[in-house]
Amino acid sequence: MMMSTARIGFVRRYSGGFARDAVFEQYLRDPVKMIVIPVTTERVFIYHKHTKDFLNEHSWLIRLETWLTGKAGNVWSKLNASPKSYNKKIVSGVNRLLMNIPWTENSLKTIPGDNYLLKRVSKKDGPCGEEAETKLTLKEYLSSKVPLRTKPVNVYYPGKIITESAVIAELRTLCEQGLQYHRKQALLCLLGIPLTIPIILIPIIPNVPGFYLTYRAYCNLKAYLGAKHLKRIMDTHTPELKFQDFDAYDKIWSGETNYATQKEKLLLNDENLPKILELLEIPEIKFDLHKVVQQETARLHDERQ
């Protein structure tokens, strides 16, 4: 098995029932990172996690998106809490549609577009040429007249289940398939929106199809931009991806089949999912990962029939 980093011994400290080694401590402090979550012995969920202070707030487009998604979230919450029967039917119908959307979209949506995050760069500063870390927008980064070096992005994965080379192959597949699929889906949604305009002329009926297609166009665009950014990272190695595995993450998967097996098998399940969410401190993607388990369980069941 190909491994990217040497194992580092445990320190005698515990938190939440998990022993922490040096890589685990680094993971918890890391403000920008990718997390690899094996789904089956042939598929993985990639989660790009970053702290809010790396969001490019200089961009009016990003500020507008943040405001619009916040407003849309409030409207959806009110609709979800409504006691009216027709609102309950709308919510139920939309949720069924959302659960059938391929989970790879949720993965790509976590990868920000190239202009969404500030670049972590090192540049020579001072008379002695010391390197200092700073954050730059994409525009500032591209227009810089001094040598810049982007900080690597750490990719955390369970090395006992999947090799570094397999992770790289999955990243490549995710971005290449995502570019093709989500560009097409975004265009289809945009073409469908005008067809729902006649519904607006009926005051008592909300234009649910129009709202849904608009939302789906937005989601597909986000996934497309994520795939585009990931492909650029893979092609240019900017920033460089640095692969890290750590023992606590490996132990969650103890007893599971290695990624490279002849027959595809489900690895992520309702039993180990809560442990993964707790260990990696990623409760925000609980719904996404439950959807992954549901879809992959159904797919594998259907393929064996």
PDB file of C-alpha atoms in Angstrom:
ATOM      1  CA  MET A   1       0.000   0.000   0.000  1.00  0.00           C
ATOM      2  CA  MET A   2       1.263   3.456  -0.918  1.00  0.00           C
ATOM      3  CA  MET A   3       1.387   5.800   2.051  1.00  0.00           C
ATOM      4  CA  SER A   4       2.070   9.516   1.907  1.00  0.00           C
ATOM      5  CA  THR A   5       3.259  10.317   5.419  1.00  0.00           C
ATOM      6  CA  ALA A   6       5.076   8.516   8.196  1.00  0.00           C
ATOM      7  CA  ARG A   7       3.039   7.519  11.217  1.00  0.00           C
ATOM      8  CA  ILE A   8       3.564   9.695  14.282  1.00  0.00           C
ATOM      9  CA  GLY A   9       3.303   8.244  17.788  1.00  0.00           C
ATOM     10  CA  PHE A  10       0.377   8.970  20.080  1.00  0.00           C
ATOM     11  CA  VAL A  11       0.608  11.590  22.800  1.00  0.00           C
ATOM     12  CA  ARG A  12      -1.087  10.740  26.058  1.00  0.00           C
ATOM     13  CA  ARG A  13      -4.069  13.026  25.712  1.00  0.00           C
ATOM     14  CA  TYR A  14      -7.702  12.264  24.957  1.00  0.00           C
ATOM     15  CA  SER A  15     -10.680  14.289  23.846  1.00  0.00           C
ATOM     16  CA  GLY A  16     -14.139  12.998  23.005  1.00  0.00           C
ATOM     17  CA  GLY A  17     -12.861   9.427  23.409  1.00  0.00           C
ATOM     18  CA  PHE A  18     -10.276   9.779  20.594  1.00  0.00           C
ATOM     19  CA  ALA A  19      -6.504   9.719  21.105  1.00  0.00           C
ATOM     20  CA  ARG A  20      -4.767  12.639  19.430  1.00  0.00           C
ATOM     21  CA  ASP A  21      -1.511  12.418  17.513  1.00  0.00           C
ATOM     22  CA  ALA A  22       0.400  15.302  15.916  1.00  0.00           C
ATOM     23  CA  VAL A  23      -1.421  15.019  12.581  1.00  0.00           C
ATOM     24  CA  PHE A  24      -4.793  14.994  14.348  1.00  0.00           C
ATOM     25  CA  GLU A  25      -3.843  18.150  16.253  1.00  0.00           C
ATOM     26  CA  GLN A  26      -2.832  19.737  12.949  1.00  0.00           C
ATOM     27  CA  TYR A  27      -6.164  18.681  11.424  1.00  0.00           C
ATOM     28  CA  LEU A  28      -8.122  20.390  14.185  1.00  0.00           C
ATOM     29  CA  ARG A  29      -6.169  23.646  13.772  1.00  0.00           C
ATOM     30  CA  ASP A  30      -6.102  23.615   9.969  1.00  0.00           C
ATOM     31  CA  PRO A  31      -8.265  26.508   8.642  1.00  0.00           C
ATOM     32  CA  VAL A  32      -8.448  25.196   5.051  1.00  0.00           C
ATOM     33  CA  LYS A  33      -8.482  21.470   4.312  1.00  0.00           C
ATOM     34  CA  MET A  34      -9.961  18.646   2.277  1.00  0.00           C
ATOM     35  CA  ILE A  35     -11.417  15.601   4.005  1.00  0.00           C
ATOM     36  CA  VAL A  36     -11.738  12.221   2.299  1.00  0.00           C
ATOM     37  CA  ILE A  37     -14.630  10.063   3.533  1.00  0.00           C
ATOM     38  CA  PRO A  38     -14.761   6.567   1.991  1.00  0.00           C
ATOM     39  CA  VAL A  39     -18.302   5.713   0.916  1.00  0.00           C
ATOM     40  CA  THR A  40     -17.865   2.349  -0.793  1.00  0.00           C
ATOM     41  CA  THR A  41     -14.773   0.412  -1.826  1.00  0.00           C
ATOM     42  CA  GLU A  42     -14.962   2.361  -5.102  1.00  0.00           C
ATOM     43  CA  ARG A  43     -16.247   5.833  -4.144  1.00  0.00           C
ATOM     44  CA  VAL A  44     -15.386   8.635  -1.726  1.00  0.00           C
ATOM     45  CA  PHE A  45     -17.026  11.843  -0.511  1.00  0.00           C
ATOM     46  CA  ILE A  46     -14.703  14.858  -0.673  1.00  0.00           C
ATOM     47  CA  TYR A  47     -15.423  17.672   1.779  1.00  0.00           C
ATOM     48  CA  HIS A  48     -13.599  20.993   1.470  1.00  0.00           C
ATOM     49  CA  LYS A  49     -13.771  22.754   4.830  1.00  0.00           C
ATOM     50  CA  HIS A  50     -12.627  26.304   5.548  1.00  0.00           C
ATOM     51  CA  THR A  51     -13.124  28.891   8.264  1.00  0.00           C
ATOM     52  CA  LYS A  52     -15.248  31.960   7.527  1.00  0.00           C
ATOM     53  CA  ASP A  53     -12.325  34.376   7.739  1.00  0.00           C
ATOM     54  CA  PHE A  54     -10.987  32.942   4.460  1.00  0.00           C
ATOM     55  CA  LEU A  55     -14.139  33.898   2.549  1.00  0.00           C
ATOM     56  CA  ASN A  56     -13.460  36.676   0.048  1.00  0.00           C
ATOM     57  CA  GLU A  57     -15.752  39.370   1.443  1.00  0.00           C
ATOM     58  CA  HIS A  58     -14.317  41.917  -1.005  1.00  0.00           C
ATOM     59  CA  SER A  59     -16.399  40.363  -3.791  1.00  0.00           C
ATOM     60  CA  TRP A  60     -19.858  41.929  -4.183  1.00  0.00           C
ATOM     61  CA  LEU A  61     -21.012  38.735  -5.910  1.00  0.00           C
ATOM     62  CA  ILE A  62     -20.111  36.626  -2.886  1.00  0.00           C
ATOM     63  CA  ARG A  63     -21.774  39.112  -0.512  1.00  0.00           C
ATOM     64  CA  LEU A  64     -24.897  39.022  -2.692  1.00  0.00           C
ATOM     65  CA  GLU A  65     -24.875  35.231  -2.753  1.00  0.00           C
ATOM     66  CA  THR A  66     -24.502  35.071   1.029  1.00  0.00           C
ATOM     67  CA  TRP A  67     -27.426  37.471   1.461  1.00  0.00           C
ATOM     68  CA  LEU A  68     -29.655  35.640  -1.044  1.00  0.00           C
ATOM     69  CA  THR A  69     -28.946  32.183   0.383  1.00  0.00           C
ATOM     70  CA  GLY A  70     -29.681  33.524   3.861  1.00  0.00           C
ATOM     71  CA  LYS A  71     -33.020  34.939   2.704  1.00  0.00           C
ATOM     72  CA  ALA A  72     -33.882  31.732   0.844  1.00  0.00           C
ATOM     73  CA  GLY A  73     -32.996  29.710   3.937  1.00  0.00           C
ATOM     74  CA  ASN A  74     -35.357  31.808   6.062  1.00  0.00           C
ATOM     75  CA  VAL A  75     -38.194  31.370   3.546  1.00  0.00           C
ATOM     76  CA  TRP A  76     -37.611  27.604   3.454  1.00  0.00           C
ATOM     77  CA  SER A  77     -37.545  27.411   7.270  1.00  0.00           C
ATOM     78  CA  LYS A  78     -40.889  29.227   7.473  1.00  0.00           C
ATOM     79  CA  LEU A  79     -42.357  26.963   4.802  1.00  0.00           C
ATOM     80  CA  ASN A  80     -41.041  23.930   6.646  1.00  0.00           C
ATOM     81  CA  ALA A  81     -42.645  25.096   9.902  1.00  0.00           C
ATOM     82  CA  SER A  82     -45.981  26.009   8.316  1.00  0.00           C
ATOM     83  CA  PRO A  83     -48.982  24.001   9.597  1.00  0.00           C
ATOM     84  CA  LYS A  84     -50.875  24.445   6.297  1.00  0.00           C
ATOM     85  CA  SER A  85     -51.442  21.177   4.456  1.00  0.00           C
ATOM     86  CA  TYR A  86     -50.456  22.442   0.996  1.00  0.00           C
ATOM     87  CA  ASN A  87     -47.175  23.808   2.381  1.00  0.00           C
ATOM     88  CA  LYS A  88     -46.458  20.434   3.985  1.00  0.00           C
ATOM     89  CA  LYS A  89     -47.059  18.757   0.619  1.00  0.00           C
ATOM     90  CA  ILE A  90     -44.706  21.205  -1.101  1.00  0.00           C
ATOM     91  CA  VAL A  91     -41.977  20.596   1.497  1.00  0.00           C
ATOM     92  CA  SER A  92     -42.416  16.827   1.294  1.00  0.00           C
ATOM     93  CA  GLY A  93     -42.284  16.851  -2.502  1.00  0.00           C
ATOM     94  CA  VAL A  94     -39.210  19.077  -2.671  1.00  0.00           C
ATOM     95  CA  ASN A  95     -37.407  16.969  -0.050  1.00  0.00           C
ATOM     96  CA  ARG A  96     -38.064  13.818  -2.081  1.00  0.00           C
ATOM     97  CA  LEU A  97     -36.615  15.499  -5.163  1.00  0.00           C
ATOM     98  CA  LEU A  98     -33.557  16.700  -3.240  1.00  0.00           C
ATOM     99  CA  MET A  99     -32.876  13.242  -1.805  1.00  0.00           C
ATOM    100  CA  ASN A 100     -32.700  11.847  -5.350  1.00  0.00           C
ATOM    101  CA  ILE A 101     -30.086  14.351  -6.535  1.00  0.00           C
ATOM    102  CA  PRO A 102     -26.699  12.589  -6.903  1.00  0.00           C
ATOM    103  CA  TRP A 103     -24.679  13.047  -3.722  1.00  0.00           C
ATOM    104  CA  THR A 104     -21.552  13.919  -5.704  1.00  0.00           C
ATOM    105  CA  GLU A 105     -23.165  17.336  -6.230  1.00  0.00           C
ATOM    106  CA  ASN A 106     -23.103  17.955  -2.474  1.00  0.00           C
ATOM    107  CA  SER A 107     -19.425  17.061  -2.454  1.00  0.00           C
ATOM    108  CA  LEU A 108     -18.521  19.426  -5.311  1.00  0.00           C
ATOM    109  CA  LYS A 109     -20.573  22.262  -3.790  1.00  0.00           C
ATOM    110  CA  THR A 110     -18.272  22.273  -0.755  1.00  0.00           C
ATOM    111  CA  ILE A 111     -15.321  23.125  -3.011  1.00  0.00           C
ATOM    112  CA  PRO A 112     -15.365  26.915  -3.405  1.00  0.00           C
ATOM    113  CA  GLY A 113     -14.934  28.611  -6.752  1.00  0.00           C
ATOM    114  CA  ASP A 114     -11.470  29.983  -7.444  1.00  0.00           C
ATOM    115  CA  ASN A 115     -12.521  33.518  -6.457  1.00  0.00           C
ATOM    116  CA  TYR A 116     -14.426  32.562  -3.302  1.00  0.00           C
ATOM    117  CA  LEU A 117     -11.538  32.016  -0.904  1.00  0.00           C
ATOM    118  CA  LEU A 118      -8.590  34.233  -0.116  1.00  0.00           C
ATOM    119  CA  LYS A 119      -5.258  32.771  -1.196  1.00  0.00           C
ATOM    120  CA  ARG A 120      -2.839  31.802   1.571  1.00  0.00           C
ATOM    121  CA  VAL A 121       0.522  32.846   0.205  1.00  0.00           C
ATOM    122  CA  SER A 122       4.082  33.227   1.419  1.00  0.00           C
ATOM    123  CA  LYS A 123       6.155  36.078   0.082  1.00  0.00           C
ATOM    124  CA  LYS A 124       9.569  37.431   0.884  1.00  0.00           C
ATOM    125  CA  ASP A 125       9.391  40.438   3.145  1.00  0.00           C
ATOM    126  CA  GLY A 126      11.916  42.660   4.872  1.00  0.00           C
ATOM    127  CA  PRO A 127      15.606  43.344   4.179  1.00  0.00           C
ATOM    128  CA  CYS A 128      16.656  39.792   5.056  1.00  0.00           C
ATOM    129  CA  GLY A 129      14.096  38.249   2.738  1.00  0.00           C
ATOM    130  CA  GLU A 130      12.078  36.515   5.437  1.00  0.00           C
ATOM    131  CA  GLU A 131       8.915  34.748   4.298  1.00  0.00           C
ATOM    132  CA  ALA A 132       5.633  36.071   5.664  1.00  0.00           C
ATOM    133  CA  GLU A 133       2.173  34.555   5.238  1.00  0.00           C
ATOM    134  CA  THR A 134      -0.648  36.743   4.000  1.00  0.00           C
ATOM    135  CA  LYS A 135      -4.108  36.436   2.443  1.00  0.00           C
ATOM    136  CA  LEU A 136      -4.818  37.758  -1.034  1.00  0.00           C
ATOM    137  CA  THR A 137      -7.820  37.855  -3.341  1.00  0.00           C
ATOM    138  CA  LEU A 138      -7.490  36.048  -6.671  1.00  0.00           C
ATOM    139  CA  LYS A 139      -7.084  39.411  -8.424  1.00  0.00           C
ATOM    140  CA  GLU A 140      -4.306  40.480  -6.045  1.00  0.00           C
ATOM    141  CA  TYR A 141      -2.613  37.107  -6.395  1.00  0.00           C
ATOM    142  CA  LEU A 142      -2.634  37.183 -10.210  1.00  0.00           C
ATOM    143  CA  SER A 143      -1.447  40.806 -10.408  1.00  0.00           C
ATOM    144  CA  SER A 144       1.396  40.462  -7.890  1.00  0.00           C
ATOM    145  CA  LYS A 145       4.827  41.533  -9.163  1.00  0.00           C
ATOM    146  CA  VAL A 146       6.744  39.720  -6.433  1.00  0.00           C
ATOM    147  CA  PRO A 147       7.246  35.936  -6.199  1.00  0.00           C
ATOM    148  CA  LEU A 148       4.387  34.264  -4.344  1.00  0.00           C
ATOM    149  CA  ARG A 149       4.085  30.726  -3.075  1.00  0.00           C
ATOM    150  CA  THR A 150       0.679  29.357  -2.123  1.00  0.00           C
ATOM    151  CA  LYS A 151       0.465  27.328   1.057  1.00  0.00           C
ATOM    152  CA  PRO A 152      -0.329  23.642   0.491  1.00  0.00           C
ATOM    153  CA  VAL A 153      -3.828  22.363   1.224  1.00  0.00           C
ATOM    154  CA  ASN A 154      -3.808  19.286   3.439  1.00  0.00           C
ATOM    155  CA  VAL A 155      -5.931  16.336   2.336  1.00  0.00           C
ATOM    156  CA  TYR A 156      -6.853  14.121   5.300  1.00  0.00           C
ATOM    157  CA  TYR A 157      -7.739  10.497   4.579  1.00  0.00           C
ATOM    158  CA  PRO A 158      -7.764   7.071   6.303  1.00  0.00           C
ATOM    159  CA  GLY A 159      -4.633   5.410   4.901  1.00  0.00           C
ATOM    160  CA  LYS A 160      -5.603   1.894   6.005  1.00  0.00           C
ATOM    161  CA  ILE A 161      -8.685   1.984   3.778  1.00  0.00           C
ATOM    162  CA  ILE A 162      -7.590   3.965   0.735  1.00  0.00           C
ATOM    163  CA  THR A 163      -4.217   4.833  -0.794  1.00  0.00           C
ATOM    164  CA  GLU A 164      -3.028   8.282  -1.788  1.00  0.00           C
ATOM    165  CA  SER A 165      -3.018   7.273  -5.459  1.00  0.00           C
ATOM    166  CA  ALA A 166      -6.648   6.135  -5.207  1.00  0.00           C
ATOM    167  CA  VAL A 167      -7.622   9.473  -3.623  1.00  0.00           C
ATOM    168  CA  ILE A 168      -5.917  11.338  -6.478  1.00  0.00           C
ATOM    169  CA  ALA A 169      -7.787   9.204  -9.020  1.00  0.00           C
ATOM    170  CA  GLU A 170     -11.098   9.929  -7.263  1.00  0.00           C
ATOM    171  CA  LEU A 171     -10.395  13.674  -7.210  1.00  0.00           C
ATOM    172  CA  ARG A 172      -9.680  13.574 -10.930  1.00  0.00           C
ATOM    173  CA  THR A 173     -12.858  11.606 -11.675  1.00  0.00           C
ATOM    174  CA  LEU A 174     -14.976  13.896  -9.499  1.00  0.00           C
ATOM    175  CA  CYS A 175     -13.871  17.090 -11.238  1.00  0.00           C
ATOM    176  CA  GLU A 176     -13.939  15.746 -14.808  1.00  0.00           C
ATOM    177  CA  GLN A 177     -17.384  14.161 -14.519  1.00  0.00           C
ATOM    178  CA  GLY A 178     -18.689  17.136 -12.550  1.00  0.00           C
ATOM    179  CA  LEU A 179     -17.653  19.670 -15.192  1.00  0.00           C
ATOM    180  CA  GLN A 180     -19.558  17.869 -17.913  1.00  0.00           C
ATOM    181  CA  TYR A 181     -22.653  16.921 -15.911  1.00  0.00           C
ATOM    182  CA  HIS A 182     -23.294  20.141 -13.982  1.00  0.00           C
ATOM    183  CA  ARG A 183     -22.744  22.454 -16.942  1.00  0.00           C
ATOM    184  CA  LYS A 184     -25.476  20.570 -18.802  1.00  0.00           C
ATOM    185  CA  GLN A 185     -27.827  20.479 -15.798  1.00  0.00           C
ATOM    186  CA  ALA A 186     -27.389  24.207 -15.069  1.00  0.00           C
ATOM    187  CA  LEU A 187     -28.256  25.086 -18.675  1.00  0.00           C
ATOM    188  CA  LEU A 188     -31.335  22.831 -18.654  1.00  0.00           C
ATOM    189  CA  CYS A 189     -32.595  24.447 -15.436  1.00  0.00           C
ATOM    190  CA  LEU A 190     -32.054  27.955 -16.825  1.00  0.00           C
ATOM    191  CA  LEU A 191     -33.917  27.028 -20.018  1.00  0.00           C
ATOM    192  CA  GLY A 192     -36.804  25.643 -17.963  1.00  0.00           C
ATOM    193  CA  ILE A 193     -37.313  28.724 -15.768  1.00  0.00           C
ATOM    194  CA  PRO A 194     -39.108  30.846 -18.451  1.00  0.00           C
ATOM    195  CA  LEU A 195     -41.588  28.000 -18.990  1.00  0.00           C
ATOM    196  CA  THR A 196     -42.862  28.492 -15.416  1.00  0.00           C
ATOM    197  CA  ILE A 197     -43.656  32.203 -15.879  1.00  0.00           C
ATOM    198  CA  PRO A 198     -47.370  31.588 -16.719  1.00  0.00           C
ATOM    199  CA  ILE A 199     -47.839  30.212 -13.187  1.00  0.00           C
ATOM    200  CA  ILE A 200     -47.014  33.690 -11.828  1.00  0.00           C
ATOM    201  CA  LEU A 201     -50.173  34.978 -13.514  1.00  0.00           C
ATOM    202  CA  ILE A 202     -52.264  32.807 -11.166  1.00  0.00           C
ATOM    203  CA  PRO A 203     -52.072  34.711  -7.834  1.00  0.00           C
ATOM    204  CA  ILE A 204     -53.276  31.904  -5.573  1.00  0.00           C
ATOM    205  CA  ILE A 205     -50.691  29.379  -6.813  1.00  0.00           C
ATOM    206  CA  PRO A 206     -47.028  29.866  -5.812  1.00  0.00           C
ATOM    207  CA  ASN A 207     -44.535  29.334  -8.615  1.00  0.00           C
ATOM    208  CA  VAL A 208     -42.901  26.351  -6.927  1.00  0.00           C
ATOM    209  CA  PRO A 209     -41.489  24.916 -10.197  1.00  0.00           C
ATOM    210  CA  GLY A 210     -39.862  28.267 -10.974  1.00  0.00           C
ATOM    211  CA  PHE A 211     -38.321  28.573  -7.514  1.00  0.00           C
ATOM    212  CA  TYR A 212     -37.138  24.958  -7.647  1.00  0.00           C
ATOM    213  CA  LEU A 213     -35.531  25.322 -11.086  1.00  0.00           C
ATOM    214  CA  THR A 214     -33.830  28.552  -9.984  1.00  0.00           C
ATOM    215  CA  TYR A 215     -32.464  26.794  -6.915  1.00  0.00           C
ATOM    216  CA  ARG A 216     -31.312  23.819  -8.982  1.00  0.00           C
ATOM    217  CA  ALA A 217     -29.602  26.127 -11.490  1.00  0.00           C
ATOM    218  CA  TYR A 218     -27.745  27.755  -8.585  1.00  0.00           C
ATOM    219  CA  CYS A 219     -26.723  24.376  -7.104  1.00  0.00           C
ATOM    220  CA  ASN A 220     -25.488  23.062 -10.441  1.00  0.00           C
ATOM    221  CA  LEU A 221     -23.519  26.258 -11.033  1.00  0.00           C
ATOM    222  CA  LYS A 222     -21.912  25.945  -7.574  1.00  0.00           C
ATOM    223  CA  ALA A 223     -20.995  22.325  -8.281  1.00  0.00           C
ATOM    224  CA  TYR A 224     -19.636  23.266 -11.716  1.00  0.00           C
ATOM    225  CA  LEU A 225     -17.442  26.023 -10.241  1.00  0.00           C
ATOM    226  CA  GLY A 226     -16.233  23.592  -7.577  1.00  0.00           C
ATOM    227  CA  ALA A 227     -15.337  21.029 -10.243  1.00  0.00           C
ATOM    228  CA  LYS A 228     -13.585  23.708 -12.296  1.00  0.00           C
ATOM    229  CA  HIS A 229     -11.504  24.854  -9.317  1.00  0.00           C
ATOM    230  CA  LEU A 230     -10.636  21.278  -8.373  1.00  0.00           C
ATOM    231  CA  LYS A 231      -9.508  20.537 -11.930  1.00  0.00           C
ATOM    232  CA  ARG A 232      -7.270  23.612 -11.915  1.00  0.00           C
ATOM    233  CA  ILE A 233      -5.714  22.468  -8.637  1.00  0.00           C
ATOM    234  CA  MET A 234      -5.126  18.978 -10.059  1.00  0.00           C
ATOM    235  CA  ASP A 235      -3.667  20.313 -13.323  1.00  0.00           C
ATOM    236  CA  THR A 236      -1.456  23.109 -11.967  1.00  0.00           C
ATOM    237  CA  HIS A 237      -0.718  21.820  -8.431  1.00  0.00           C
ATOM    238  CA  THR A 238      -1.565  25.315  -7.185  1.00  0.00           C
ATOM    239  CA  PRO A 239      -2.062  25.032  -4.321  1.00  0.00           C
ATOM    240  CA  GLU A 240      -0.161  21.810  -3.786  1.00  0.00           C
ATOM    241  CA  LEU A 241      -2.165  19.009  -2.179  1.00  0.00           C
ATOM    242  CA  LYS A 242      -0.437  17.435   0.807  1.00  0.00           C
ATOM    243  CA  PHE A 243      -1.844  14.054   1.838  1.00  0.00           C
ATOM    244  CA  GLN A 244      -2.084  13.263   5.550  1.00  0.00           C
ATOM    245  CA  ASP A 245      -3.507  10.258   7.363  1.00  0.00           C
ATOM    246  CA  PHE A 246      -3.842   9.800  11.125  1.00  0.00           C
ATOM    247  CA  ASP A 247      -4.412   6.868  13.418  1.00  0.00           C
ATOM    248  CA  ALA A 248      -7.658   7.961  15.067  1.00  0.00           C
ATOM    249  CA  TYR A 249      -9.336   8.224  11.649  1.00  0.00           C
ATOM    250  CA  ASP A 250      -7.915   4.851  10.583  1.00  0.00           C
ATOM    251  CA  LYS A 251      -9.283   3.144  13.692  1.00  0.00           C
ATOM    252  CA  ILE A 252     -12.876   4.083  12.866  1.00  0.00           C
ATOM    253  CA  TRP A 253     -12.546   1.888   9.779  1.00  0.00           C
ATOM    254  CA  SER A 254     -10.834  -1.033  11.524  1.00  0.00           C
ATOM    255  CA  GLY A 255     -12.099  -4.339  10.196  1.00  0.00           C
ATOM    256  CA  GLU A 256     -13.371  -2.804   6.962  1.00  0.00           C
ATOM    257  CA  THR A 257     -12.325  -4.029   3.522  1.00  0.00           C
ATOM    258  CA  ASN A 258      -9.580  -2.087   1.774  1.00  0.00           C
ATOM    259  CA  TYR A 259     -10.645   0.293  -0.988  1.00  0.00           C
ATOM    260  CA  ALA A 260      -9.133  -1.909  -3.726  1.00  0.00           C
ATOM    261  CA  THR A 261     -11.378  -4.983  -3.600  1.00  0.00           C
ATOM    262  CA  GLN A 262     -12.933  -6.997  -6.403  1.00  0.00           C
ATOM    263  CA  LYS A 263     -16.529  -6.593  -5.256  1.00  0.00           C
ATOM    264  CA  GLU A 264     -17.853  -3.153  -4.335  1.00  0.00           C
ATOM    265  CA  LYS A 265     -18.935  -2.910  -0.705  1.00  0.00           C
ATOM    266  CA  LEU A 266     -20.518  -0.166   1.394  1.00  0.00           C
ATOM    267  CA  LEU A 267     -18.046   1.318   3.893  1.00  0.00           C
ATOM    268  CA  LEU A 268     -19.943   4.340   5.224  1.00  0.00           C
ATOM    269  CA  ASN A 269     -22.976   3.312   7.275  1.00  0.00           C
ATOM    270  CA  ASP A 270     -25.306   4.382  10.065  1.00  0.00           C
ATOM    271  CA  GLU A 271     -22.996   2.817  12.655  1.00  0.00           C
ATOM    272  CA  ASN A 272     -19.711   4.561  11.819  1.00  0.00           C
ATOM    273  CA  LEU A 273     -21.219   7.821  10.528  1.00  0.00           C
ATOM    274  CA  PRO A 274     -21.772   9.379  14.017  1.00  0.00           C
ATOM    275  CA  LYS A 275     -18.178   8.490  14.976  1.00  0.00           C
ATOM    276  CA  ILE A 276     -16.829  10.166  11.834  1.00  0.00           C
ATOM    277  CA  LEU A 277     -18.891  13.312  12.405  1.00  0.00           C
ATOM    278  CA  GLU A 278     -17.652  13.538  16.003  1.00  0.00           C
ATOM    279  CA  LEU A 279     -13.994  12.757  15.323  1.00  0.00           C
ATOM    280  CA  LEU A 280     -13.626  15.111  12.358  1.00  0.00           C
ATOM    281  CA  GLU A 281     -15.892  17.774  13.911  1.00  0.00           C
ATOM    282  CA  ILE A 282     -18.068  18.068  10.798  1.00  0.00           C
ATOM    283  CA  PRO A 283     -21.690  17.997  12.065  1.00  0.00           C
ATOM    284  CA  GLU A 284     -22.646  20.476   9.325  1.00  0.00           C
ATOM    285  CA  ILE A 285     -22.599  17.722   6.662  1.00  0.00           C
ATOM    286  CA  LYS A 286     -24.615  15.176   8.650  1.00  0.00           C
ATOM    287  CA  PHE A 287     -27.603  15.447   6.271  1.00  0.00           C
ATOM    288  CA  ASP A 288     -25.350  15.147   3.203  1.00  0.00           C
ATOM    289  CA  LEU A 289     -23.691  11.981   4.498  1.00  0.00           C
ATOM    290  CA  HIS A 290     -27.007  10.403   5.496  1.00  0.00           C
ATOM    291  CA  LYS A 291     -28.099  11.015   1.911  1.00  0.00           C
ATOM    292  CA  VAL A 292     -24.905   9.345   0.680  1.00  0.00           C
ATOM    293  CA  VAL A 293     -25.581   6.235   2.781  1.00  0.00           C
ATOM    294  CA  GLN A 294     -29.196   6.066   1.621  1.00  0.00           C
ATOM    295  CA  GLN A 295     -28.366   6.441  -2.079  1.00  0.00           C
ATOM    296  CA  GLU A 296     -25.427   4.032  -2.079  1.00  0.00           C
ATOM    297  CA  THR A 297     -27.305   1.393  -0.075  1.00  0.00           C
ATOM    298  CA  ALA A 298     -30.139   1.520  -2.619  1.00  0.00           C
ATOM    299  CA  ARG A 299     -27.753   1.480  -5.603  1.00  0.00           C
ATOM    300  CA  LEU A 300     -25.771  -1.529  -4.390  1.00  0.00           C
ATOM    301  CA  HIS A 301     -28.992  -3.366  -3.532  1.00  0.00           C
ATOM    302  CA  ASP A 302     -30.413  -2.744  -7.013  1.00  0.00           C
ATOM    303  CA  GLU A 303     -27.187  -3.846  -8.727  1.00  0.00           C
ATOM    304  CA  ARG A 304     -27.274  -7.180  -6.903  1.00  0.00           C
ATOM    305  CA  GLN A 305     -30.851  -7.960  -7.876  1.00  0.00           C
TER     306      GLN A 305
END
